[in-house]
Amino acid sequence: MKVQFLDLGKQPIANRFITDSEKDSEFFYNLTVGFDNSSKLITHMDYVDPPMMFNESYTYRGSMSNTMVQHFKQFSENFKKSYNPKSVLEIGSNDGVFLKNWDVDTTYAVEPCGNFAKETNELGYVTYHDFWTRTLSEFIKNEHGSMDLIFAANCICHIPDLDNTFQAVEGLLSRNGMFVFEDPSLAQMINTNSYDQIYDEHPHIFSVIALQNILSRNGLTIVKVDNTPVHGGSNRIYVQRTSDVVSIDASVRSNIEFEHMLGLDNIETFIAFAKKVEQSKKDLITLLTRCKQLGKKIISYGATSKSTTVFNYCGIDSSLIDYVIDTTPEKQGKYTPGSHIPIINTNKINSDVDMAYLGAWNFASEIMTKESEYVNRGGKFITHVPLVKFI
Ligand code: JHZ
């Protein structure tokens, strides 16, 4: 049974950046989050229908950040050295940021967003334009046989039905094959108060504890966990069919012990988290309002899904933030979902800006290196992670 602990209010589709004419007809839903008593999963009380989010007009491009390009390159090189997989499938291949590290002849992909499926098909990777399900997994097995590596980055936590998802993986893995997936870590979200990891596309935020419960009831076992710094702290989970498991790395136990210590198996932890989220909202509005009263020009850096949650939950609009800058061509010239702040086409912070709220706080170091001129002239960055403050 799910017990609600957090209400982030009315929210729009986080990655649907809108045009002027769409401002009056936006879709909103209630973003409420609960704790599932039996599996210990943190999950939305109600799910947004996936085709509402993942379709032809999806805008998020993984390769817009050099950090992520390097992250997938490094993982691919290491995995090839250790396991040398002969067949690879990626679930949720986006713009091919991971795929590009693998051989076109033996690497397949699944992507529900038509614009990106087209793009990676054109690169030569056979890409199924569909949602990941048992039916699709069986179809791929008939076409190409079973897979030595099934990979998914920032994808599994996007899928409402986890049992179907994991059964589909279990059926397609080759003998001794490995399923590797990475998503934002619940432990890091709680530790850094980064409640903006929660939006329509993230119906679940995973703990290793919850994943172990759900994977094991689907014939799968976690054999290793890597903690990676990307996206504010993610876990990379290595999984095998339970019947194939030979040994389990010590990282599985240490992560689970750490999570027990944080109380991630206990609703009280999340009730306390919800109170901190409310405080964060108050602090951010106070800081932005005071700076505005002092006549400061404030912009936002990175038109992220995360900032859709923050702007709509805190009621931040263009009266506080003049505009947003983002390098993604598909987002430029549009408005932020719900809050309707214009997204400007510029690669650098303009010289008249005093402060920049970091919508992409997870890329703070990459952004601050790029914006050294702004930093050197005394420009300030604002974040709410882990506390509302200037950097
Ligand atoms: P970024 C998305 O979340 C959505 P978002 C998704 N649901 C998910 O799980 C995560 O990604 C992984 C821009 N940028 O990665 C590019 C600059 O403009 O934090 C992006 O639009 N200049 C799939 O949207 C945005 O910021 C820069 O120098 O919260 C970053 O978005 C850099 C580094 C980024 O993900």
Tab-separated table of C-alpha atoms and ligand atoms in Angstrom:
chain	number	residue	atom	x	y	z
A	1	MET	CA	0.000	0.000	0.000
A	2	LYS	CA	1.235	3.528	-0.881
A	3	VAL	CA	1.235	6.243	1.791
A	4	GLN	CA	1.493	9.854	0.580
A	5	PHE	CA	4.155	12.051	2.228
A	6	LEU	CA	4.784	14.914	-0.235
A	7	ASP	CA	2.619	17.245	-2.346
A	8	LEU	CA	4.477	19.289	-4.981
A	9	GLY	CA	1.285	20.881	-6.259
A	10	LYS	CA	0.038	21.351	-9.805
A	11	GLN	CA	2.757	20.600	-12.343
A	12	PRO	CA	2.945	20.674	-16.153
A	13	ILE	CA	4.807	18.187	-18.391
A	14	ALA	CA	8.395	18.896	-17.266
A	15	ASN	CA	10.104	18.669	-20.651
A	16	ARG	CA	7.374	20.192	-22.762
A	17	PHE	CA	8.725	23.650	-23.539
A	18	ILE	CA	5.911	25.635	-25.052
A	19	THR	CA	5.275	28.280	-27.693
A	20	ASP	CA	3.356	31.530	-27.171
A	21	SER	CA	0.138	30.073	-28.579
A	22	GLU	CA	0.256	27.046	-26.222
A	23	LYS	CA	0.368	29.111	-23.021
A	24	ASP	CA	-3.383	28.892	-22.355
A	25	SER	CA	-3.861	25.196	-23.093
A	26	GLU	CA	-1.179	23.498	-21.004
A	27	PHE	CA	-1.865	20.185	-19.275
A	28	PHE	CA	-1.391	20.125	-15.474
A	29	TYR	CA	-1.576	17.256	-12.976
A	30	ASN	CA	-1.146	16.920	-9.180
A	31	LEU	CA	2.365	15.770	-8.281
A	32	THR	CA	2.069	13.766	-5.057
A	33	VAL	CA	4.606	11.234	-3.841
A	34	GLY	CA	4.215	8.174	-1.635
A	35	PHE	CA	6.060	5.363	0.138
A	36	ASP	CA	5.132	1.807	-0.787
A	37	ASN	CA	5.063	-0.150	2.462
A	38	SER	CA	5.739	-3.561	0.985
A	39	SER	CA	8.565	-2.863	-1.517
A	40	LYS	CA	9.843	0.370	0.207
A	41	LEU	CA	9.662	2.112	-3.188
A	42	ILE	CA	9.321	5.912	-3.383
A	43	THR	CA	6.763	6.414	-6.118
A	44	HIS	CA	4.153	8.888	-7.384
A	45	MET	CA	0.620	8.416	-6.071
A	46	ASP	CA	-0.623	8.694	-9.701
A	47	TYR	CA	1.384	8.276	-12.896
A	48	VAL	CA	1.269	10.531	-15.945
A	49	ASP	CA	0.549	8.477	-19.074
A	50	PRO	CA	3.997	7.898	-20.722
A	51	PRO	CA	2.998	8.978	-24.285
A	52	MET	CA	2.110	12.398	-22.812
A	53	MET	CA	5.826	12.837	-22.052
A	54	PHE	CA	7.751	10.638	-24.487
A	55	ASN	CA	6.757	11.444	-28.053
A	56	GLU	CA	7.925	13.163	-31.256
A	57	SER	CA	8.482	16.497	-29.531
A	58	TYR	CA	10.737	15.310	-26.697
A	59	THR	CA	13.498	17.881	-26.114
A	60	TYR	CA	16.050	16.487	-23.630
A	61	ARG	CA	19.372	15.611	-25.312
A	62	GLY	CA	21.850	13.652	-23.183
A	63	SER	CA	24.788	14.764	-25.308
A	64	MET	CA	24.320	18.476	-24.452
A	65	SER	CA	26.659	17.990	-21.487
A	66	ASN	CA	30.277	17.052	-21.969
A	67	THR	CA	30.202	15.449	-18.499
A	68	MET	CA	27.637	12.885	-19.731
A	69	VAL	CA	29.465	12.227	-23.028
A	70	GLN	CA	32.626	11.381	-21.035
A	71	HIS	CA	30.662	9.406	-18.425
A	72	PHE	CA	29.227	6.963	-21.017
A	73	LYS	CA	32.530	6.714	-22.905
A	74	GLN	CA	34.350	5.741	-19.720
A	75	PHE	CA	31.741	3.159	-18.687
A	76	SER	CA	31.711	1.598	-22.180
A	77	GLU	CA	35.512	1.274	-22.302
A	78	ASN	CA	35.628	-0.319	-18.853
A	79	PHE	CA	32.748	-2.702	-19.538
A	80	LYS	CA	34.281	-3.866	-22.824
A	81	LYS	CA	37.546	-4.641	-21.032
A	82	SER	CA	35.884	-6.572	-18.207
A	83	TYR	CA	33.064	-8.414	-20.016
A	84	ASN	CA	33.540	-8.067	-23.792
A	85	PRO	CA	29.806	-8.355	-24.642
A	86	LYS	CA	29.006	-9.612	-28.166
A	87	SER	CA	25.485	-8.148	-28.280
A	88	VAL	CA	24.186	-4.977	-26.651
A	89	LEU	CA	20.748	-3.438	-26.255
A	90	GLU	CA	20.054	0.000	-24.856
A	91	ILE	CA	16.609	0.810	-23.440
A	92	GLY	CA	15.860	4.546	-23.824
A	93	SER	CA	18.673	5.501	-26.198
A	94	ASN	CA	17.777	9.209	-26.495
A	95	ASP	CA	20.148	10.945	-28.965
A	96	GLY	CA	22.660	8.067	-28.973
A	97	VAL	CA	25.016	9.502	-26.347
A	98	PHE	CA	25.700	5.950	-25.030
A	99	LEU	CA	25.193	4.032	-28.313
A	100	LYS	CA	27.966	5.935	-30.113
A	101	ASN	CA	30.537	4.031	-28.034
A	102	TRP	CA	29.396	0.675	-29.457
A	103	ASP	CA	29.533	-1.237	-32.754
A	104	VAL	CA	26.519	-0.511	-35.040
A	105	ASP	CA	26.311	-4.134	-36.206
A	106	THR	CA	25.788	-5.690	-32.776
A	107	THR	CA	24.093	-2.897	-30.824
A	108	TYR	CA	20.317	-2.358	-30.776
A	109	ALA	CA	18.160	0.281	-29.178
A	110	VAL	CA	14.660	1.008	-27.941
A	111	GLU	CA	13.392	4.579	-27.848
A	112	PRO	CA	9.767	5.764	-27.526
A	113	CYS	CA	10.497	9.322	-28.725
A	114	GLY	CA	10.108	9.259	-32.519
A	115	ASN	CA	12.481	12.170	-33.202
A	116	PHE	CA	15.355	10.411	-31.406
A	117	ALA	CA	14.557	6.898	-32.718
A	118	LYS	CA	14.831	8.372	-36.225
A	119	GLU	CA	18.145	10.038	-35.369
A	120	THR	CA	19.834	6.854	-34.060
A	121	ASN	CA	18.384	4.727	-36.886
A	122	GLU	CA	20.056	7.195	-39.256
A	123	LEU	CA	23.322	6.668	-37.383
A	124	GLY	CA	22.991	2.968	-38.273
A	125	TYR	CA	21.798	1.529	-34.930
A	126	VAL	CA	18.630	-0.557	-35.335
A	127	THR	CA	16.301	1.391	-33.031
A	128	TYR	CA	12.803	0.205	-32.136
A	129	HIS	CA	10.489	3.181	-31.841
A	130	ASP	CA	8.444	1.825	-28.951
A	131	PHE	CA	8.075	1.565	-25.170
A	132	TRP	CA	9.990	-1.210	-23.399
A	133	THR	CA	7.632	-4.115	-22.628
A	134	ARG	CA	7.685	-7.909	-22.489
A	135	THR	CA	6.043	-8.032	-25.912
A	136	LEU	CA	8.809	-5.920	-27.469
A	137	SER	CA	11.516	-7.897	-25.660
A	138	GLU	CA	10.166	-11.174	-27.111
A	139	PHE	CA	10.064	-9.610	-30.578
A	140	ILE	CA	13.696	-8.455	-30.328
A	141	LYS	CA	14.779	-11.901	-29.099
A	142	ASN	CA	13.190	-13.512	-32.172
A	143	GLU	CA	14.919	-11.002	-34.461
A	144	HIS	CA	18.421	-10.795	-32.930
A	145	GLY	CA	18.721	-13.466	-30.202
A	146	SER	CA	19.478	-12.789	-26.533
A	147	MET	CA	21.720	-9.952	-25.308
A	148	ASP	CA	25.004	-10.036	-23.374
A	149	LEU	CA	24.511	-6.485	-22.117
A	150	ILE	CA	21.221	-4.693	-21.587
A	151	PHE	CA	21.888	-1.101	-20.605
A	152	ALA	CA	19.614	1.756	-19.520
A	153	ALA	CA	20.615	5.189	-18.207
A	154	ASN	CA	18.034	7.506	-16.676
A	155	CYS	CA	15.304	5.361	-18.099
A	156	ILE	CA	14.140	2.581	-15.752
A	157	CYS	CA	12.959	5.070	-13.093
A	158	HIS	CA	10.798	6.587	-15.867
A	159	ILE	CA	8.675	3.440	-16.327
A	160	PRO	CA	5.559	3.011	-14.154
A	161	ASP	CA	5.303	-0.830	-14.408
A	162	LEU	CA	8.577	-2.153	-12.996
A	163	ASP	CA	7.532	-5.830	-12.873
A	164	ASN	CA	6.805	-5.928	-16.608
A	165	THR	CA	10.059	-4.012	-17.247
A	166	PHE	CA	12.223	-6.442	-15.283
A	167	GLN	CA	10.477	-9.536	-16.681
A	168	ALA	CA	11.187	-8.175	-20.173
A	169	VAL	CA	14.884	-7.871	-19.244
A	170	GLU	CA	15.015	-11.322	-17.638
A	171	GLY	CA	13.635	-12.891	-20.813
A	172	LEU	CA	16.196	-11.251	-23.123
A	173	LEU	CA	19.455	-11.637	-21.175
A	174	SER	CA	21.840	-14.256	-22.506
A	175	ARG	CA	23.325	-16.832	-20.131
A	176	ASN	CA	25.674	-14.891	-17.821
A	177	GLY	CA	24.461	-11.679	-19.483
A	178	MET	CA	24.435	-8.451	-17.490
A	179	PHE	CA	21.730	-5.827	-17.071
A	180	VAL	CA	23.210	-2.471	-16.061
A	181	PHE	CA	21.074	0.553	-15.291
A	182	GLU	CA	21.648	3.888	-13.639
A	183	ASP	CA	19.268	6.411	-12.149
A	184	PRO	CA	19.379	9.169	-9.510
A	185	SER	CA	19.994	7.793	-6.023
A	186	LEU	CA	17.315	8.206	-3.362
A	187	ALA	CA	20.025	8.411	-0.680
A	188	GLN	CA	21.588	11.392	-2.453
A	189	MET	CA	18.224	13.054	-3.018
A	190	ILE	CA	17.428	12.822	0.693
A	191	ASN	CA	20.925	13.904	1.776
A	192	THR	CA	20.990	16.954	-0.503
A	193	ASN	CA	17.289	17.893	-0.320
A	194	SER	CA	17.163	17.807	-4.134
A	195	TYR	CA	13.382	17.356	-4.312
A	196	ASP	CA	13.513	18.596	-7.925
A	197	GLN	CA	14.593	15.087	-8.968
A	198	ILE	CA	10.863	14.443	-8.675
A	199	TYR	CA	8.777	15.308	-11.761
A	200	ASP	CA	6.435	13.523	-14.168
A	201	GLU	CA	9.228	11.580	-15.923
A	202	HIS	CA	10.546	10.211	-12.612
A	203	PRO	CA	7.623	8.220	-11.206
A	204	HIS	CA	10.091	6.439	-8.914
A	205	ILE	CA	13.283	7.469	-7.131
A	206	PHE	CA	15.213	4.294	-6.387
A	207	SER	CA	16.879	3.024	-3.246
A	208	VAL	CA	18.935	-0.155	-3.590
A	209	ILE	CA	16.669	-1.638	-0.896
A	210	ALA	CA	13.511	-1.174	-3.010
A	211	LEU	CA	15.229	-2.318	-6.201
A	212	GLN	CA	16.414	-5.503	-4.531
A	213	ASN	CA	12.839	-6.241	-3.420
A	214	ILE	CA	11.341	-5.676	-6.882
A	215	LEU	CA	14.121	-7.320	-8.925
A	216	SER	CA	14.173	-10.451	-6.766
A	217	ARG	CA	10.458	-11.120	-7.290
A	218	ASN	CA	11.231	-11.111	-11.049
A	219	GLY	CA	14.082	-13.641	-11.035
A	220	LEU	CA	16.904	-11.057	-10.971
A	221	THR	CA	19.652	-10.275	-8.453
A	222	ILE	CA	21.828	-7.195	-7.900
A	223	VAL	CA	25.511	-8.227	-8.101
A	224	LYS	CA	27.223	-4.833	-7.857
A	225	VAL	CA	26.451	-1.147	-7.226
A	226	ASP	CA	28.586	1.798	-8.382
A	227	ASN	CA	27.933	5.206	-6.859
A	228	THR	CA	28.532	7.816	-9.551
A	229	PRO	CA	28.454	11.632	-9.145
A	230	VAL	CA	26.381	12.355	-12.277
A	231	HIS	CA	22.954	13.984	-12.025
A	232	GLY	CA	23.529	14.909	-8.409
A	233	GLY	CA	24.513	11.370	-7.377
A	234	SER	CA	23.327	8.244	-9.183
A	235	ASN	CA	23.555	4.515	-8.601
A	236	ARG	CA	24.678	2.211	-11.378
A	237	ILE	CA	23.116	-1.188	-10.661
A	238	TYR	CA	24.560	-4.414	-12.136
A	239	VAL	CA	22.040	-7.251	-12.326
A	240	GLN	CA	22.107	-10.886	-13.401
A	241	ARG	CA	19.538	-13.620	-13.636
A	242	THR	CA	19.365	-15.136	-10.161
A	243	SER	CA	20.209	-18.576	-11.590
A	244	ASP	CA	23.444	-17.180	-13.181
A	245	VAL	CA	24.838	-15.463	-10.093
A	246	VAL	CA	28.266	-16.697	-9.007
A	247	SER	CA	29.319	-13.932	-6.624
A	248	ILE	CA	27.941	-10.697	-5.210
A	249	ASP	CA	30.214	-7.693	-4.798
A	250	ALA	CA	30.567	-6.141	-1.317
A	251	SER	CA	29.164	-2.840	-2.714
A	252	VAL	CA	25.637	-4.303	-2.647
A	253	ARG	CA	25.722	-4.920	1.091
A	254	SER	CA	27.472	-1.649	1.929
A	255	ASN	CA	24.915	0.405	-0.045
A	256	ILE	CA	22.016	-1.389	1.605
A	257	GLU	CA	23.531	-0.892	5.067
A	258	PHE	CA	24.061	2.813	4.318
A	259	GLU	CA	20.442	3.150	3.204
A	260	HIS	CA	19.167	1.416	6.361
A	261	MET	CA	21.263	3.871	8.366
A	262	LEU	CA	19.564	6.774	6.531
A	263	GLY	CA	16.155	5.219	7.231
A	264	LEU	CA	15.189	4.755	3.583
A	265	ASP	CA	12.985	1.823	4.583
A	266	ASN	CA	10.954	3.988	6.961
A	267	ILE	CA	8.146	6.466	6.137
A	268	GLU	CA	9.258	8.784	8.992
A	269	THR	CA	12.399	9.680	6.992
A	270	PHE	CA	10.249	10.922	4.127
A	271	ILE	CA	7.868	12.866	6.363
A	272	ALA	CA	10.951	14.721	7.706
A	273	PHE	CA	12.182	15.234	4.115
A	274	ALA	CA	8.837	16.814	3.129
A	275	LYS	CA	9.260	19.424	5.908
A	276	LYS	CA	12.733	20.324	4.583
A	277	VAL	CA	11.282	20.690	1.080
A	278	GLU	CA	8.744	23.253	2.358
A	279	GLN	CA	11.542	25.192	4.057
A	280	SER	CA	13.627	25.147	0.870
A	281	LYS	CA	10.688	26.699	-1.019
A	282	LYS	CA	10.352	29.512	1.535
A	283	ASP	CA	14.107	30.204	1.512
A	284	LEU	CA	14.364	30.303	-2.281
A	285	ILE	CA	11.417	32.686	-2.706
A	286	THR	CA	12.810	34.951	0.049
A	287	LEU	CA	16.267	35.091	-1.517
A	288	LEU	CA	15.044	35.752	-5.059
A	289	THR	CA	12.524	38.374	-3.898
A	290	ARG	CA	15.141	40.273	-1.856
A	291	CYS	CA	17.631	40.273	-4.738
A	292	LYS	CA	14.929	41.519	-7.092
A	293	GLN	CA	13.997	44.296	-4.655
A	294	LEU	CA	17.672	45.342	-4.721
A	295	GLY	CA	17.344	45.736	-8.503
A	296	LYS	CA	19.419	42.676	-9.453
A	297	LYS	CA	18.988	41.027	-12.833
A	298	ILE	CA	18.443	37.306	-12.244
A	299	ILE	CA	18.400	34.612	-14.898
A	300	SER	CA	18.305	30.802	-14.749
A	301	TYR	CA	21.003	28.528	-16.197
A	302	GLY	CA	19.741	25.319	-17.860
A	303	ALA	CA	16.083	24.788	-18.835
A	304	THR	CA	15.914	21.536	-16.891
A	305	SER	CA	13.084	19.197	-15.971
A	306	LYS	CA	14.233	19.727	-12.399
A	307	SER	CA	13.607	23.471	-12.612
A	308	THR	CA	10.067	22.794	-13.885
A	309	THR	CA	9.380	21.246	-10.469
A	310	VAL	CA	11.079	24.099	-8.581
A	311	PHE	CA	9.455	26.945	-10.546
A	312	ASN	CA	5.950	25.492	-10.372
A	313	TYR	CA	6.164	24.338	-6.740
A	314	CYS	CA	7.641	27.680	-5.575
A	315	GLY	CA	5.538	29.876	-7.887
A	316	ILE	CA	8.592	31.399	-9.599
A	317	ASP	CA	7.894	33.175	-12.898
A	318	SER	CA	9.303	35.976	-15.051
A	319	SER	CA	8.635	38.554	-12.314
A	320	LEU	CA	11.633	37.011	-10.491
A	321	ILE	CA	13.656	35.413	-13.279
A	322	ASP	CA	14.087	37.423	-16.491
A	323	TYR	CA	14.909	34.508	-18.761
A	324	VAL	CA	16.537	31.071	-18.965
A	325	ILE	CA	19.579	30.147	-21.045
A	326	ASP	CA	20.086	26.661	-22.482
A	327	THR	CA	22.224	25.253	-25.310
A	328	THR	CA	19.537	22.829	-26.584
A	329	PRO	CA	18.225	24.127	-29.946
A	330	GLU	CA	14.786	22.509	-29.378
A	331	LYS	CA	14.278	24.515	-26.148
A	332	GLN	CA	15.478	27.916	-27.387
A	333	GLY	CA	12.820	30.475	-28.343
A	334	LYS	CA	10.203	28.675	-26.227
A	335	TYR	CA	8.860	29.156	-22.689
A	336	THR	CA	9.396	27.079	-19.548
A	337	PRO	CA	6.479	24.735	-18.741
A	338	GLY	CA	3.894	26.222	-16.385
A	339	SER	CA	6.022	29.214	-15.329
A	340	HIS	CA	6.309	30.641	-18.879
A	341	ILE	CA	9.780	32.167	-18.546
A	342	PRO	CA	11.363	32.795	-21.987
A	343	ILE	CA	14.316	30.602	-23.019
A	344	ILE	CA	16.919	32.666	-24.796
A	345	ASN	CA	19.299	31.619	-27.549
A	346	THR	CA	22.721	32.374	-26.085
A	347	ASN	CA	25.655	30.194	-25.141
A	348	LYS	CA	27.017	32.534	-22.467
A	349	ILE	CA	25.740	34.682	-19.628
A	350	ASN	CA	25.225	38.268	-20.850
A	351	SER	CA	27.264	41.092	-19.310
A	352	ASP	CA	24.243	42.773	-17.624
A	353	VAL	CA	23.342	39.708	-15.517
A	354	ASP	CA	24.012	39.843	-11.738
A	355	MET	CA	22.809	36.422	-10.641
A	356	ALA	CA	22.100	33.050	-12.223
A	357	TYR	CA	19.936	30.406	-10.559
A	358	LEU	CA	21.430	27.019	-11.410
A	359	GLY	CA	18.594	25.013	-12.935
A	360	ALA	CA	21.315	22.518	-13.915
A	361	TRP	CA	22.998	22.474	-10.465
A	362	ASN	CA	24.152	18.925	-11.260
A	363	PHE	CA	26.567	20.415	-13.844
A	364	ALA	CA	27.768	23.227	-11.562
A	365	SER	CA	31.477	22.615	-12.142
A	366	GLU	CA	31.157	22.249	-15.955
A	367	ILE	CA	29.073	25.460	-16.082
A	368	MET	CA	31.312	27.467	-13.737
A	369	THR	CA	34.396	26.532	-15.766
A	370	LYS	CA	32.634	27.649	-18.955
A	371	GLU	CA	31.444	30.869	-17.308
A	372	SER	CA	34.771	31.891	-15.736
A	373	GLU	CA	34.435	35.404	-17.207
A	374	TYR	CA	31.100	35.885	-15.401
A	375	VAL	CA	32.539	34.477	-12.152
A	376	ASN	CA	35.637	36.726	-12.435
A	377	ARG	CA	33.527	39.863	-12.822
A	378	GLY	CA	31.666	38.995	-9.584
A	379	GLY	CA	28.590	37.276	-11.107
A	380	LYS	CA	26.849	35.017	-8.578
A	381	PHE	CA	25.255	31.597	-8.914
A	382	ILE	CA	22.257	30.642	-6.766
A	383	THR	CA	21.321	27.075	-5.861
A	384	HIS	CA	18.854	25.338	-3.551
A	385	VAL	CA	20.987	22.152	-3.288
A	386	PRO	CA	21.653	21.172	-0.537
A	387	LEU	CA	20.528	24.525	0.944
A	388	VAL	CA	19.393	27.785	-0.650
A	389	LYS	CA	22.584	29.850	-1.042
A	390	PHE	CA	24.978	31.696	-3.337
A	391	ILE	CA	27.875	29.682	-4.733
B	1	JHZ	P1	19.923	17.948	-17.056
B	1	JHZ	C1	16.644	15.209	-17.873
B	1	JHZ	O1	16.507	15.997	-16.698
B	1	JHZ	C2	15.391	14.448	-18.111
B	1	JHZ	P2	17.013	17.493	-16.649
B	1	JHZ	C3	15.446	12.994	-17.811
B	1	JHZ	N1	14.170	12.610	-17.293
B	1	JHZ	C4	16.478	12.605	-16.820
B	1	JHZ	O2	16.337	11.627	-16.150
B	1	JHZ	C5	17.712	13.407	-16.717
B	1	JHZ	O3	17.763	14.376	-17.724
B	1	JHZ	C6	18.919	12.580	-16.875
B	1	JHZ	C7	21.600	22.476	-20.494
B	1	JHZ	N2	22.990	22.875	-20.378
B	1	JHZ	O4	20.851	16.991	-17.674
B	1	JHZ	C8	21.366	21.214	-21.276
B	1	JHZ	C9	23.392	24.127	-20.869
B	1	JHZ	O5	22.569	24.884	-21.404
B	1	JHZ	O6	20.285	18.492	-15.734
B	1	JHZ	C10	20.108	20.683	-20.646
B	1	JHZ	O7	18.966	21.244	-21.279
B	1	JHZ	N3	24.691	24.470	-20.734
B	1	JHZ	C11	15.731	12.229	-19.062
B	1	JHZ	O8	16.376	18.248	-17.746
B	1	JHZ	C12	20.177	21.161	-19.203
B	1	JHZ	O9	21.094	22.236	-19.187
B	1	JHZ	C13	25.616	23.662	-20.130
B	1	JHZ	O10	26.780	24.042	-20.027
B	1	JHZ	O11	16.800	17.982	-15.275
B	1	JHZ	C14	20.686	20.102	-18.273
B	1	JHZ	O12	19.676	19.174	-18.057
B	1	JHZ	C15	25.189	22.408	-19.599
B	1	JHZ	C16	26.166	21.506	-18.903
B	1	JHZ	C17	23.872	22.044	-19.742
B	1	JHZ	O13	18.564	17.197	-16.989
